[in-house]
Amino acid sequence: MLVQKMTGLVVCVAVLAAASAFGVLHRRRSGRVRVRGRDDGKRLGVAELGGPLGERATLVQFSSAFCAPCRATRRVLGEVADMVPGVTHVEIDAEERLELVRELDILKTPTVLVLDADGRVVRRAVGQPRKADVIAALGEAV
């Protein structure tokens, strides 16, 4: 009886430790702007965006209607686009553009793509990015 209780306790502690480690890793990666190998060569234009590309770079945000971090991301990207000349912010409703979401492997909202002047995807952030990270990513795009 005592062995069964100890085994159950050990299993419970192991599951709790694994879940905590996953949570910490997930939180640290969320919102990070990074390069993804699968984005190499992907290019977006007026047809996909529904509007013109920025002269120097474009910040593309995939959002959904009930996404709270999407509102904060919209504000951050709008501020960056106003601050940096030649940068445009485009927001796309993921639910309305499912074919594009599938093509670009968008799994979560908000997802932000940083495009260079030619529309090539140079960076990607999943989750709410920090303003400093977006500005740094633009440095590579322009």
Short mmCIF file of N, CA, C and O in Angstrom, two decimals:
data_model
loop_
_atom_site.label_atom_id
_atom_site.label_comp_id
_atom_site.label_asym_id
_atom_site.label_seq_id
_atom_site.Cartn_x
_atom_site.Cartn_y
_atom_site.Cartn_z
N MET A 1 0.82 -1.19 0.00
CA MET A 1 0.00 0.00 0.00
C MET A 1 0.87 1.26 0.00
O MET A 1 0.60 2.19 -0.74
N LEU A 2 1.89 1.25 0.85
CA LEU A 2 2.78 2.39 0.94
C LEU A 2 3.55 2.58 -0.37
O LEU A 2 3.76 3.71 -0.82
N VAL A 3 3.94 1.49 -1.02
CA VAL A 3 4.66 1.55 -2.29
C VAL A 3 3.78 2.17 -3.37
O VAL A 3 4.24 3.00 -4.17
N GLN A 4 2.50 1.82 -3.39
CA GLN A 4 1.59 2.39 -4.38
C GLN A 4 1.42 3.89 -4.18
O GLN A 4 1.38 4.65 -5.14
N LYS A 5 1.32 4.34 -2.94
CA LYS A 5 1.17 5.77 -2.66
C LYS A 5 2.44 6.53 -3.06
O LYS A 5 2.36 7.62 -3.62
N MET A 6 3.59 5.95 -2.79
CA MET A 6 4.86 6.60 -3.14
C MET A 6 5.01 6.67 -4.66
O MET A 6 5.46 7.68 -5.20
N THR A 7 4.63 5.61 -5.36
CA THR A 7 4.70 5.59 -6.82
C THR A 7 3.78 6.65 -7.39
O THR A 7 4.15 7.39 -8.31
N GLY A 8 2.57 6.75 -6.87
CA GLY A 8 1.62 7.77 -7.32
C GLY A 8 2.16 9.17 -7.08
O GLY A 8 2.02 10.07 -7.92
N LEU A 9 2.79 9.39 -5.94
CA LEU A 9 3.36 10.69 -5.61
C LEU A 9 4.51 11.04 -6.56
O LEU A 9 4.60 12.16 -7.06
N VAL A 10 5.37 10.07 -6.85
CA VAL A 10 6.49 10.30 -7.76
C VAL A 10 5.98 10.63 -9.16
O VAL A 10 6.47 11.55 -9.82
N VAL A 11 4.97 9.91 -9.63
CA VAL A 11 4.39 10.17 -10.95
C VAL A 11 3.78 11.57 -10.99
O VAL A 11 3.97 12.33 -11.95
N CYS A 12 3.07 11.94 -9.94
CA CYS A 12 2.43 13.25 -9.87
C CYS A 12 3.48 14.37 -9.91
O CYS A 12 3.34 15.36 -10.64
N VAL A 13 4.55 14.22 -9.17
CA VAL A 13 5.62 15.22 -9.15
C VAL A 13 6.30 15.30 -10.52
O VAL A 13 6.60 16.39 -11.02
N ALA A 14 6.53 14.16 -11.16
CA ALA A 14 7.17 14.15 -12.48
C ALA A 14 6.29 14.85 -13.51
O ALA A 14 6.79 15.64 -14.33
N VAL A 15 4.99 14.60 -13.50
CA VAL A 15 4.08 15.24 -14.44
C VAL A 15 4.04 16.74 -14.19
O VAL A 15 4.07 17.54 -15.13
N LEU A 16 3.99 17.15 -12.94
CA LEU A 16 3.97 18.56 -12.60
C LEU A 16 5.26 19.26 -13.05
O LEU A 16 5.22 20.36 -13.61
N ALA A 17 6.40 18.61 -12.86
CA ALA A 17 7.68 19.18 -13.29
C ALA A 17 7.74 19.31 -14.81
O ALA A 17 8.19 20.33 -15.35
N ALA A 18 7.28 18.29 -15.52
CA ALA A 18 7.30 18.34 -16.99
C ALA A 18 6.37 19.43 -17.52
O ALA A 18 6.73 20.18 -18.44
N ALA A 19 5.19 19.56 -16.93
CA ALA A 19 4.24 20.59 -17.36
C ALA A 19 4.80 21.99 -17.09
O ALA A 19 4.65 22.91 -17.90
N SER A 20 5.45 22.16 -15.96
CA SER A 20 6.05 23.46 -15.63
C SER A 20 7.17 23.81 -16.60
O SER A 20 7.27 24.95 -17.05
N ALA A 21 8.01 22.85 -16.92
CA ALA A 21 9.10 23.09 -17.87
C ALA A 21 8.55 23.47 -19.23
O ALA A 21 9.04 24.41 -19.87
N PHE A 22 7.51 22.77 -19.68
CA PHE A 22 6.89 23.10 -20.97
C PHE A 22 6.33 24.51 -20.94
O PHE A 22 6.49 25.28 -21.89
N GLY A 23 5.64 24.88 -19.85
CA GLY A 23 5.06 26.22 -19.73
C GLY A 23 6.11 27.31 -19.78
O GLY A 23 5.93 28.34 -20.45
N VAL A 24 7.22 27.11 -19.11
CA VAL A 24 8.30 28.10 -19.10
C VAL A 24 8.89 28.24 -20.51
O VAL A 24 9.10 29.36 -20.99
N LEU A 25 9.16 27.14 -21.18
CA LEU A 25 9.71 27.18 -22.54
C LEU A 25 8.75 27.85 -23.51
O LEU A 25 9.14 28.66 -24.35
N HIS A 26 7.47 27.51 -23.39
CA HIS A 26 6.46 28.09 -24.28
C HIS A 26 6.38 29.60 -24.09
O HIS A 26 6.32 30.36 -25.05
N ARG A 27 6.39 30.05 -22.86
CA ARG A 27 6.31 31.49 -22.58
C ARG A 27 7.54 32.22 -23.10
O ARG A 27 7.44 33.32 -23.62
N ARG A 28 8.71 31.63 -22.97
CA ARG A 28 9.93 32.29 -23.44
C ARG A 28 9.97 32.41 -24.95
O ARG A 28 10.52 33.36 -25.48
N ARG A 29 9.39 31.46 -25.67
CA ARG A 29 9.42 31.48 -27.14
C ARG A 29 8.31 32.33 -27.74
O ARG A 29 8.42 32.79 -28.86
N SER A 30 7.22 32.54 -27.01
CA SER A 30 6.08 33.29 -27.52
C SER A 30 6.45 34.75 -27.77
O SER A 30 7.00 35.42 -26.90
N GLY A 31 6.16 35.23 -28.97
CA GLY A 31 6.43 36.62 -29.31
C GLY A 31 7.82 36.88 -29.83
O GLY A 31 8.13 37.99 -30.26
N ARG A 32 8.68 35.88 -29.82
CA ARG A 32 10.04 36.05 -30.32
C ARG A 32 10.04 36.16 -31.83
O ARG A 32 9.37 35.40 -32.52
N VAL A 33 10.79 37.12 -32.33
CA VAL A 33 10.91 37.30 -33.78
C VAL A 33 12.12 36.49 -34.22
O VAL A 33 13.22 36.71 -33.75
N ARG A 34 11.89 35.53 -35.11
CA ARG A 34 12.99 34.66 -35.52
C ARG A 34 12.85 34.27 -36.99
O ARG A 34 11.81 34.46 -37.60
N VAL A 35 13.92 33.69 -37.51
CA VAL A 35 13.93 33.20 -38.89
C VAL A 35 13.48 31.74 -38.85
O VAL A 35 13.90 30.97 -38.00
N ARG A 36 12.63 31.39 -39.79
CA ARG A 36 12.20 30.00 -39.92
C ARG A 36 12.64 29.49 -41.27
O ARG A 36 12.41 30.13 -42.28
N GLY A 37 13.27 28.35 -41.29
CA GLY A 37 13.75 27.78 -42.54
C GLY A 37 12.64 27.54 -43.55
O GLY A 37 12.84 27.67 -44.75
N ARG A 38 11.45 27.22 -43.07
CA ARG A 38 10.34 26.95 -43.98
C ARG A 38 9.82 28.21 -44.67
O ARG A 38 9.05 28.13 -45.60
N ASP A 39 10.23 29.38 -44.19
CA ASP A 39 9.79 30.63 -44.81
C ASP A 39 10.69 31.05 -45.96
O ASP A 39 10.37 31.99 -46.67
N ASP A 40 11.82 30.38 -46.14
CA ASP A 40 12.74 30.74 -47.22
C ASP A 40 12.03 30.73 -48.57
O ASP A 40 11.39 29.75 -48.94
N GLY A 41 12.16 31.82 -49.28
CA GLY A 41 11.61 31.89 -50.62
C GLY A 41 10.14 32.25 -50.69
O GLY A 41 9.62 32.50 -51.76
N LYS A 42 9.44 32.28 -49.56
CA LYS A 42 8.02 32.66 -49.59
C LYS A 42 7.91 34.15 -49.81
O LYS A 42 8.62 34.94 -49.20
N ARG A 43 7.02 34.51 -50.70
CA ARG A 43 6.87 35.91 -51.07
C ARG A 43 5.38 36.25 -51.13
O ARG A 43 4.58 35.47 -51.63
N LEU A 44 5.02 37.40 -50.61
CA LEU A 44 3.64 37.88 -50.63
C LEU A 44 3.57 39.16 -51.43
O LEU A 44 4.50 39.98 -51.39
N GLY A 45 2.47 39.34 -52.14
CA GLY A 45 2.29 40.54 -52.95
C GLY A 45 0.94 41.18 -52.67
O GLY A 45 0.25 40.83 -51.72
N VAL A 46 0.56 42.07 -53.54
CA VAL A 46 -0.69 42.82 -53.40
C VAL A 46 -1.89 41.86 -53.36
O VAL A 46 -2.82 42.06 -52.57
N ALA A 47 -1.87 40.82 -54.17
CA ALA A 47 -3.00 39.89 -54.22
C ALA A 47 -3.21 39.20 -52.87
O ALA A 47 -4.34 39.04 -52.42
N GLU A 48 -2.15 38.79 -52.22
CA GLU A 48 -2.27 38.11 -50.93
C GLU A 48 -2.58 39.08 -49.79
O GLU A 48 -3.33 38.75 -48.87
N LEU A 49 -1.99 40.27 -49.85
CA LEU A 49 -2.13 41.23 -48.76
C LEU A 49 -3.39 42.08 -48.86
O LEU A 49 -3.84 42.63 -47.86
N GLY A 50 -3.91 42.24 -50.05
CA GLY A 50 -5.07 43.09 -50.23
C GLY A 50 -4.72 44.57 -50.23
O GLY A 50 -5.58 45.42 -50.11
N GLY A 51 -3.45 44.88 -50.33
CA GLY A 51 -2.99 46.25 -50.36
C GLY A 51 -1.52 46.28 -50.77
O GLY A 51 -0.89 45.24 -50.89
N PRO A 52 -0.98 47.48 -50.95
CA PRO A 52 0.40 47.58 -51.42
C PRO A 52 1.41 47.24 -50.33
O PRO A 52 1.15 47.37 -49.14
N LEU A 53 2.57 46.78 -50.79
CA LEU A 53 3.70 46.55 -49.89
C LEU A 53 4.27 47.89 -49.45
O LEU A 53 4.13 48.89 -50.14
N GLY A 54 4.94 47.89 -48.30
CA GLY A 54 5.64 49.08 -47.86
C GLY A 54 6.84 49.34 -48.75
O GLY A 54 7.39 48.41 -49.35
N GLU A 55 7.24 50.58 -48.84
CA GLU A 55 8.39 50.95 -49.68
C GLU A 55 9.67 50.25 -49.22
O GLU A 55 10.48 49.83 -50.04
N ARG A 56 9.85 50.10 -47.90
CA ARG A 56 11.05 49.47 -47.37
C ARG A 56 10.78 48.11 -46.74
O ARG A 56 11.62 47.21 -46.81
N ALA A 57 9.62 47.98 -46.09
CA ALA A 57 9.26 46.72 -45.42
C ALA A 57 7.77 46.72 -45.11
O ALA A 57 7.13 47.77 -45.11
N THR A 58 7.25 45.52 -44.84
CA THR A 58 5.83 45.38 -44.50
C THR A 58 5.71 44.46 -43.29
O THR A 58 6.34 43.41 -43.24
N LEU A 59 4.90 44.88 -42.33
CA LEU A 59 4.59 44.06 -41.16
C LEU A 59 3.21 43.47 -41.38
O LEU A 59 2.22 44.20 -41.45
N VAL A 60 3.14 42.16 -41.52
CA VAL A 60 1.87 41.47 -41.79
C VAL A 60 1.45 40.76 -40.50
O VAL A 60 2.18 39.93 -39.98
N GLN A 61 0.26 41.12 -40.03
CA GLN A 61 -0.27 40.53 -38.80
C GLN A 61 -1.48 39.67 -39.12
O GLN A 61 -2.44 40.14 -39.71
N PHE A 62 -1.44 38.40 -38.71
CA PHE A 62 -2.59 37.51 -38.82
C PHE A 62 -3.30 37.53 -37.48
O PHE A 62 -2.68 37.23 -36.45
N SER A 63 -4.58 37.90 -37.49
CA SER A 63 -5.36 38.04 -36.27
C SER A 63 -6.66 37.26 -36.37
O SER A 63 -7.04 36.80 -37.44
N SER A 64 -7.34 37.15 -35.23
CA SER A 64 -8.69 36.58 -35.20
C SER A 64 -9.55 37.46 -34.30
O SER A 64 -9.03 38.25 -33.50
N ALA A 65 -10.85 37.33 -34.43
CA ALA A 65 -11.79 38.24 -33.79
C ALA A 65 -11.69 38.27 -32.27
O ALA A 65 -11.77 39.34 -31.66
N PHE A 66 -11.51 37.15 -31.63
CA PHE A 66 -11.54 37.09 -30.17
C PHE A 66 -10.15 36.95 -29.55
O PHE A 66 -10.02 36.43 -28.46
N CYS A 67 -9.15 37.43 -30.22
CA CYS A 67 -7.76 37.31 -29.78
C CYS A 67 -7.35 38.58 -29.04
O CYS A 67 -7.17 39.63 -29.66
N ALA A 68 -7.21 38.50 -27.73
CA ALA A 68 -6.82 39.67 -26.93
C ALA A 68 -5.40 40.15 -27.26
O ALA A 68 -5.19 41.36 -27.42
N PRO A 69 -4.41 39.27 -27.40
CA PRO A 69 -3.07 39.75 -27.73
C PRO A 69 -3.00 40.40 -29.12
O PRO A 69 -2.09 41.17 -29.40
N CYS A 70 -3.96 40.10 -29.98
CA CYS A 70 -3.98 40.70 -31.33
C CYS A 70 -4.16 42.21 -31.25
O CYS A 70 -3.58 42.95 -32.03
N ARG A 71 -4.98 42.67 -30.31
CA ARG A 71 -5.20 44.11 -30.17
C ARG A 71 -3.92 44.82 -29.75
O ARG A 71 -3.57 45.87 -30.29
N ALA A 72 -3.21 44.25 -28.79
CA ALA A 72 -1.95 44.84 -28.34
C ALA A 72 -0.90 44.79 -29.46
O ALA A 72 -0.14 45.73 -29.65
N THR A 73 -0.89 43.70 -30.21
CA THR A 73 0.05 43.56 -31.33
C THR A 73 -0.26 44.60 -32.40
O THR A 73 0.66 45.21 -32.96
N ARG A 74 -1.53 44.82 -32.69
CA ARG A 74 -1.95 45.84 -33.66
C ARG A 74 -1.41 47.22 -33.25
O ARG A 74 -0.90 47.97 -34.07
N ARG A 75 -1.51 47.52 -31.97
CA ARG A 75 -1.02 48.81 -31.46
C ARG A 75 0.50 48.92 -31.63
O ARG A 75 1.01 49.92 -32.13
N VAL A 76 1.23 47.88 -31.24
CA VAL A 76 2.70 47.88 -31.33
C VAL A 76 3.14 48.03 -32.79
O VAL A 76 4.00 48.86 -33.11
N LEU A 77 2.57 47.23 -33.68
CA LEU A 77 2.98 47.28 -35.08
C LEU A 77 2.60 48.61 -35.72
O LEU A 77 3.34 49.14 -36.55
N GLY A 78 1.46 49.17 -35.34
CA GLY A 78 1.06 50.48 -35.84
C GLY A 78 2.04 51.57 -35.41
O GLY A 78 2.41 52.44 -36.21
N GLU A 79 2.47 51.50 -34.16
CA GLU A 79 3.45 52.48 -33.66
C GLU A 79 4.77 52.35 -34.40
O GLU A 79 5.38 53.36 -34.76
N VAL A 80 5.22 51.13 -34.62
CA VAL A 80 6.48 50.92 -35.34
C VAL A 80 6.36 51.41 -36.78
O VAL A 80 7.27 52.09 -37.29
N ALA A 81 5.25 51.11 -37.44
CA ALA A 81 5.06 51.55 -38.83
C ALA A 81 5.02 53.07 -38.92
O ALA A 81 5.53 53.65 -39.88
N ASP A 82 4.44 53.74 -37.92
CA ASP A 82 4.42 55.21 -37.91
C ASP A 82 5.80 55.79 -37.63
O ASP A 82 6.13 56.88 -38.10
N MET A 83 6.60 55.04 -36.89
CA MET A 83 7.92 55.51 -36.47
C MET A 83 8.99 55.35 -37.56
O MET A 83 9.90 56.16 -37.66
N VAL A 84 8.89 54.28 -38.34
CA VAL A 84 9.92 53.95 -39.33
C VAL A 84 9.40 54.29 -40.73
O VAL A 84 8.44 53.69 -41.19
N PRO A 85 10.04 55.23 -41.43
CA PRO A 85 9.59 55.60 -42.77
C PRO A 85 9.67 54.43 -43.75
O PRO A 85 10.61 53.64 -43.72
N GLY A 86 8.64 54.32 -44.59
CA GLY A 86 8.63 53.28 -45.62
C GLY A 86 8.14 51.94 -45.15
O GLY A 86 8.20 50.96 -45.90
N VAL A 87 7.65 51.85 -43.90
CA VAL A 87 7.15 50.59 -43.36
C VAL A 87 5.63 50.66 -43.27
O VAL A 87 5.07 51.64 -42.80
N THR A 88 4.98 49.60 -43.74
CA THR A 88 3.53 49.50 -43.73
C THR A 88 3.10 48.35 -42.83
O THR A 88 3.77 47.32 -42.78
N HIS A 89 1.97 48.54 -42.14
CA HIS A 89 1.38 47.48 -41.32
C HIS A 89 0.10 47.02 -41.98
O HIS A 89 -0.79 47.82 -42.28
N VAL A 90 -0.02 45.70 -42.24
CA VAL A 90 -1.20 45.11 -42.85
C VAL A 90 -1.73 44.04 -41.89
O VAL A 90 -0.97 43.18 -41.45
N GLU A 91 -3.01 44.12 -41.58
CA GLU A 91 -3.63 43.11 -40.71
C GLU A 91 -4.56 42.24 -41.55
O GLU A 91 -5.36 42.75 -42.33
N ILE A 92 -4.43 40.92 -41.39
CA ILE A 92 -5.23 39.97 -42.13
C ILE A 92 -6.03 39.13 -41.14
O ILE A 92 -5.47 38.59 -40.18
N ASP A 93 -7.34 39.03 -41.38
CA ASP A 93 -8.20 38.19 -40.55
C ASP A 93 -7.96 36.73 -40.96
O ASP A 93 -8.27 36.33 -42.09
N ALA A 94 -7.41 35.96 -40.04
CA ALA A 94 -7.04 34.57 -40.34
C ALA A 94 -8.25 33.73 -40.72
O ALA A 94 -8.14 32.83 -41.56
N GLU A 95 -9.40 34.02 -40.14
CA GLU A 95 -10.60 33.23 -40.43
C GLU A 95 -11.12 33.47 -41.85
O GLU A 95 -11.69 32.58 -42.46
N GLU A 96 -10.90 34.67 -42.36
CA GLU A 96 -11.36 35.00 -43.71
C GLU A 96 -10.39 34.54 -44.79
O GLU A 96 -10.76 34.41 -45.95
N ARG A 97 -9.13 34.30 -44.44
CA ARG A 97 -8.10 33.96 -45.41
C ARG A 97 -7.45 32.61 -45.09
O ARG A 97 -6.24 32.48 -45.02
N LEU A 98 -8.29 31.59 -44.91
CA LEU A 98 -7.79 30.28 -44.50
C LEU A 98 -6.80 29.67 -45.49
O LEU A 98 -5.85 28.99 -45.09
N GLU A 99 -6.99 29.92 -46.80
CA GLU A 99 -6.05 29.36 -47.78
C GLU A 99 -4.66 29.94 -47.59
O GLU A 99 -3.65 29.22 -47.67
N LEU A 100 -4.57 31.22 -47.29
CA LEU A 100 -3.28 31.87 -47.05
C LEU A 100 -2.68 31.41 -45.72
O LEU A 100 -1.47 31.18 -45.61
N VAL A 101 -3.53 31.23 -44.72
CA VAL A 101 -3.09 30.73 -43.41
C VAL A 101 -2.46 29.35 -43.57
O VAL A 101 -1.39 29.08 -43.02
N ARG A 102 -3.10 28.50 -44.34
CA ARG A 102 -2.56 27.15 -44.56
C ARG A 102 -1.26 27.19 -45.35
O ARG A 102 -0.31 26.49 -45.05
N GLU A 103 -1.23 28.02 -46.38
CA GLU A 103 -0.04 28.12 -47.23
C GLU A 103 1.17 28.60 -46.44
O GLU A 103 2.29 28.13 -46.66
N LEU A 104 0.95 29.52 -45.51
CA LEU A 104 2.05 30.10 -44.73
C LEU A 104 2.28 29.40 -43.40
O LEU A 104 3.14 29.80 -42.63
N ASP A 105 1.51 28.35 -43.13
CA ASP A 105 1.66 27.57 -41.90
C ASP A 105 1.47 28.43 -40.65
O ASP A 105 2.27 28.38 -39.72
N ILE A 106 0.39 29.22 -40.65
CA ILE A 106 0.05 30.04 -39.49
C ILE A 106 -0.75 29.16 -38.54
O ILE A 106 -1.83 28.68 -38.90
N LEU A 107 -0.24 28.93 -37.33
CA LEU A 107 -0.88 28.01 -36.40
C LEU A 107 -1.55 28.72 -35.23
O LEU A 107 -2.33 28.11 -34.50
N LYS A 108 -1.22 30.00 -35.02
CA LYS A 108 -1.69 30.71 -33.83
C LYS A 108 -1.81 32.18 -34.17
O LYS A 108 -1.06 32.71 -34.99
N THR A 109 -2.77 32.87 -33.53
CA THR A 109 -2.85 34.32 -33.68
C THR A 109 -2.51 34.95 -32.35
O THR A 109 -2.83 34.38 -31.30
N PRO A 110 -1.81 36.07 -32.35
CA PRO A 110 -1.27 36.74 -33.53
C PRO A 110 0.01 36.08 -34.03
O PRO A 110 0.81 35.59 -33.25
N THR A 111 0.16 36.09 -35.33
CA THR A 111 1.43 35.75 -35.97
C THR A 111 1.81 36.94 -36.83
O THR A 111 0.97 37.47 -37.55
N VAL A 112 3.05 37.37 -36.73
CA VAL A 112 3.54 38.53 -37.47
C VAL A 112 4.63 38.07 -38.43
O VAL A 112 5.56 37.37 -38.03
N LEU A 113 4.49 38.46 -39.68
CA LEU A 113 5.53 38.22 -40.68
C LEU A 113 6.16 39.55 -41.04
O LEU A 113 5.46 40.54 -41.25
N VAL A 114 7.48 39.58 -41.09
CA VAL A 114 8.21 40.77 -41.53
C VAL A 114 8.66 40.51 -42.96
O VAL A 114 9.39 39.55 -43.22
N LEU A 115 8.19 41.36 -43.87
CA LEU A 115 8.53 41.22 -45.29
C LEU A 115 9.50 42.31 -45.69
O LEU A 115 9.40 43.45 -45.22
N ASP A 116 10.41 41.99 -46.60
CA ASP A 116 11.29 43.02 -47.14
C ASP A 116 10.54 43.78 -48.23
O ASP A 116 9.36 43.52 -48.49
N ALA A 117 11.21 44.69 -48.90
CA ALA A 117 10.56 45.53 -49.93
C ALA A 117 10.02 44.71 -51.10
O ALA A 117 9.07 45.13 -51.76
N ASP A 118 10.59 43.53 -51.35
CA ASP A 118 10.13 42.67 -52.44
C ASP A 118 9.03 41.70 -52.00
O ASP A 118 8.58 40.89 -52.81
N GLY A 119 8.64 41.74 -50.73
CA GLY A 119 7.59 40.86 -50.24
C GLY A 119 8.07 39.52 -49.73
O GLY A 119 7.26 38.65 -49.43
N ARG A 120 9.38 39.32 -49.61
CA ARG A 120 9.92 38.06 -49.08
C ARG A 120 9.82 38.04 -47.56
O ARG A 120 10.12 39.03 -46.90
N VAL A 121 9.41 36.89 -47.01
CA VAL A 121 9.33 36.73 -45.56
C VAL A 121 10.75 36.59 -45.01
O VAL A 121 11.47 35.67 -45.37
N VAL A 122 11.15 37.54 -44.14
CA VAL A 122 12.49 37.48 -43.56
C VAL A 122 12.47 37.13 -42.08
O VAL A 122 13.45 36.62 -41.56
N ARG A 123 11.36 37.39 -41.41
CA ARG A 123 11.23 37.06 -39.98
C ARG A 123 9.79 36.70 -39.68
O ARG A 123 8.87 37.09 -40.39
N ARG A 124 9.61 36.00 -38.56
CA ARG A 124 8.28 35.58 -38.12
C ARG A 124 8.25 35.63 -36.60
O ARG A 124 9.21 35.26 -35.94
N ALA A 125 7.12 36.08 -36.05
CA ALA A 125 6.89 36.05 -34.61
C ALA A 125 5.53 35.42 -34.36
O ALA A 125 4.55 35.78 -34.99
N VAL A 126 5.49 34.47 -33.44
CA VAL A 126 4.24 33.86 -33.03
C VAL A 126 3.95 34.34 -31.62
O VAL A 126 4.78 34.19 -30.73
N GLY A 127 2.79 34.96 -31.43
CA GLY A 127 2.48 35.57 -30.14
C GLY A 127 2.74 37.06 -30.24
O GLY A 127 3.08 37.59 -31.30
N GLN A 128 2.55 37.75 -29.13
CA GLN A 128 2.70 39.20 -29.11
C GLN A 128 4.18 39.59 -29.03
O GLN A 128 4.84 39.34 -28.04
N PRO A 129 4.71 40.24 -30.09
CA PRO A 129 6.12 40.62 -30.08
C PRO A 129 6.34 41.93 -29.31
O PRO A 129 5.44 42.75 -29.19
N ARG A 130 7.54 42.10 -28.81
CA ARG A 130 7.91 43.37 -28.16
C ARG A 130 8.31 44.36 -29.25
O ARG A 130 8.80 43.97 -30.31
N LYS A 131 8.09 45.63 -28.98
CA LYS A 131 8.39 46.68 -29.95
C LYS A 131 9.87 46.65 -30.35
O LYS A 131 10.20 46.76 -31.53
N ALA A 132 10.75 46.47 -29.39
CA ALA A 132 12.19 46.45 -29.68
C ALA A 132 12.54 45.30 -30.62
O ALA A 132 13.40 45.46 -31.51
N ASP A 133 11.90 44.14 -30.46
CA ASP A 133 12.16 42.99 -31.32
C ASP A 133 11.69 43.25 -32.75
O ASP A 133 12.34 42.85 -33.71
N VAL A 134 10.55 43.94 -32.88
CA VAL A 134 10.04 44.26 -34.22
C VAL A 134 10.98 45.23 -34.92
O VAL A 134 11.31 45.06 -36.09
N ILE A 135 11.45 46.23 -34.18
CA ILE A 135 12.37 47.21 -34.77
C ILE A 135 13.66 46.53 -35.19
O ILE A 135 14.20 46.78 -36.28
N ALA A 136 14.16 45.62 -34.36
CA ALA A 136 15.39 44.88 -34.71
C ALA A 136 15.17 44.02 -35.96
O ALA A 136 16.05 43.94 -36.82
N ALA A 137 14.01 43.38 -36.05
CA ALA A 137 13.71 42.55 -37.23
C ALA A 137 13.61 43.41 -38.48
O ALA A 137 14.02 42.98 -39.57
N LEU A 138 13.10 44.62 -38.35
CA LEU A 138 13.03 45.52 -39.50
C LEU A 138 14.43 45.89 -39.99
O LEU A 138 14.64 46.12 -41.18
N GLY A 139 15.38 45.94 -39.09
CA GLY A 139 16.75 46.24 -39.46
C GLY A 139 17.29 45.26 -40.48
O GLY A 139 18.08 45.60 -41.35
N GLU A 140 16.86 44.02 -40.39
CA GLU A 140 17.30 43.02 -41.36
C GLU A 140 16.52 43.10 -42.66
O GLU A 140 17.02 42.76 -43.73
N ALA A 141 15.28 43.57 -42.57
CA ALA A 141 14.42 43.62 -43.77
C ALA A 141 14.74 44.80 -44.67
O ALA A 141 14.54 44.73 -45.88
N VAL A 142 15.20 45.90 -44.10
CA VAL A 142 15.42 47.10 -44.91
C VAL A 142 16.84 47.22 -45.38
O VAL A 142 17.75 46.67 -44.94
#
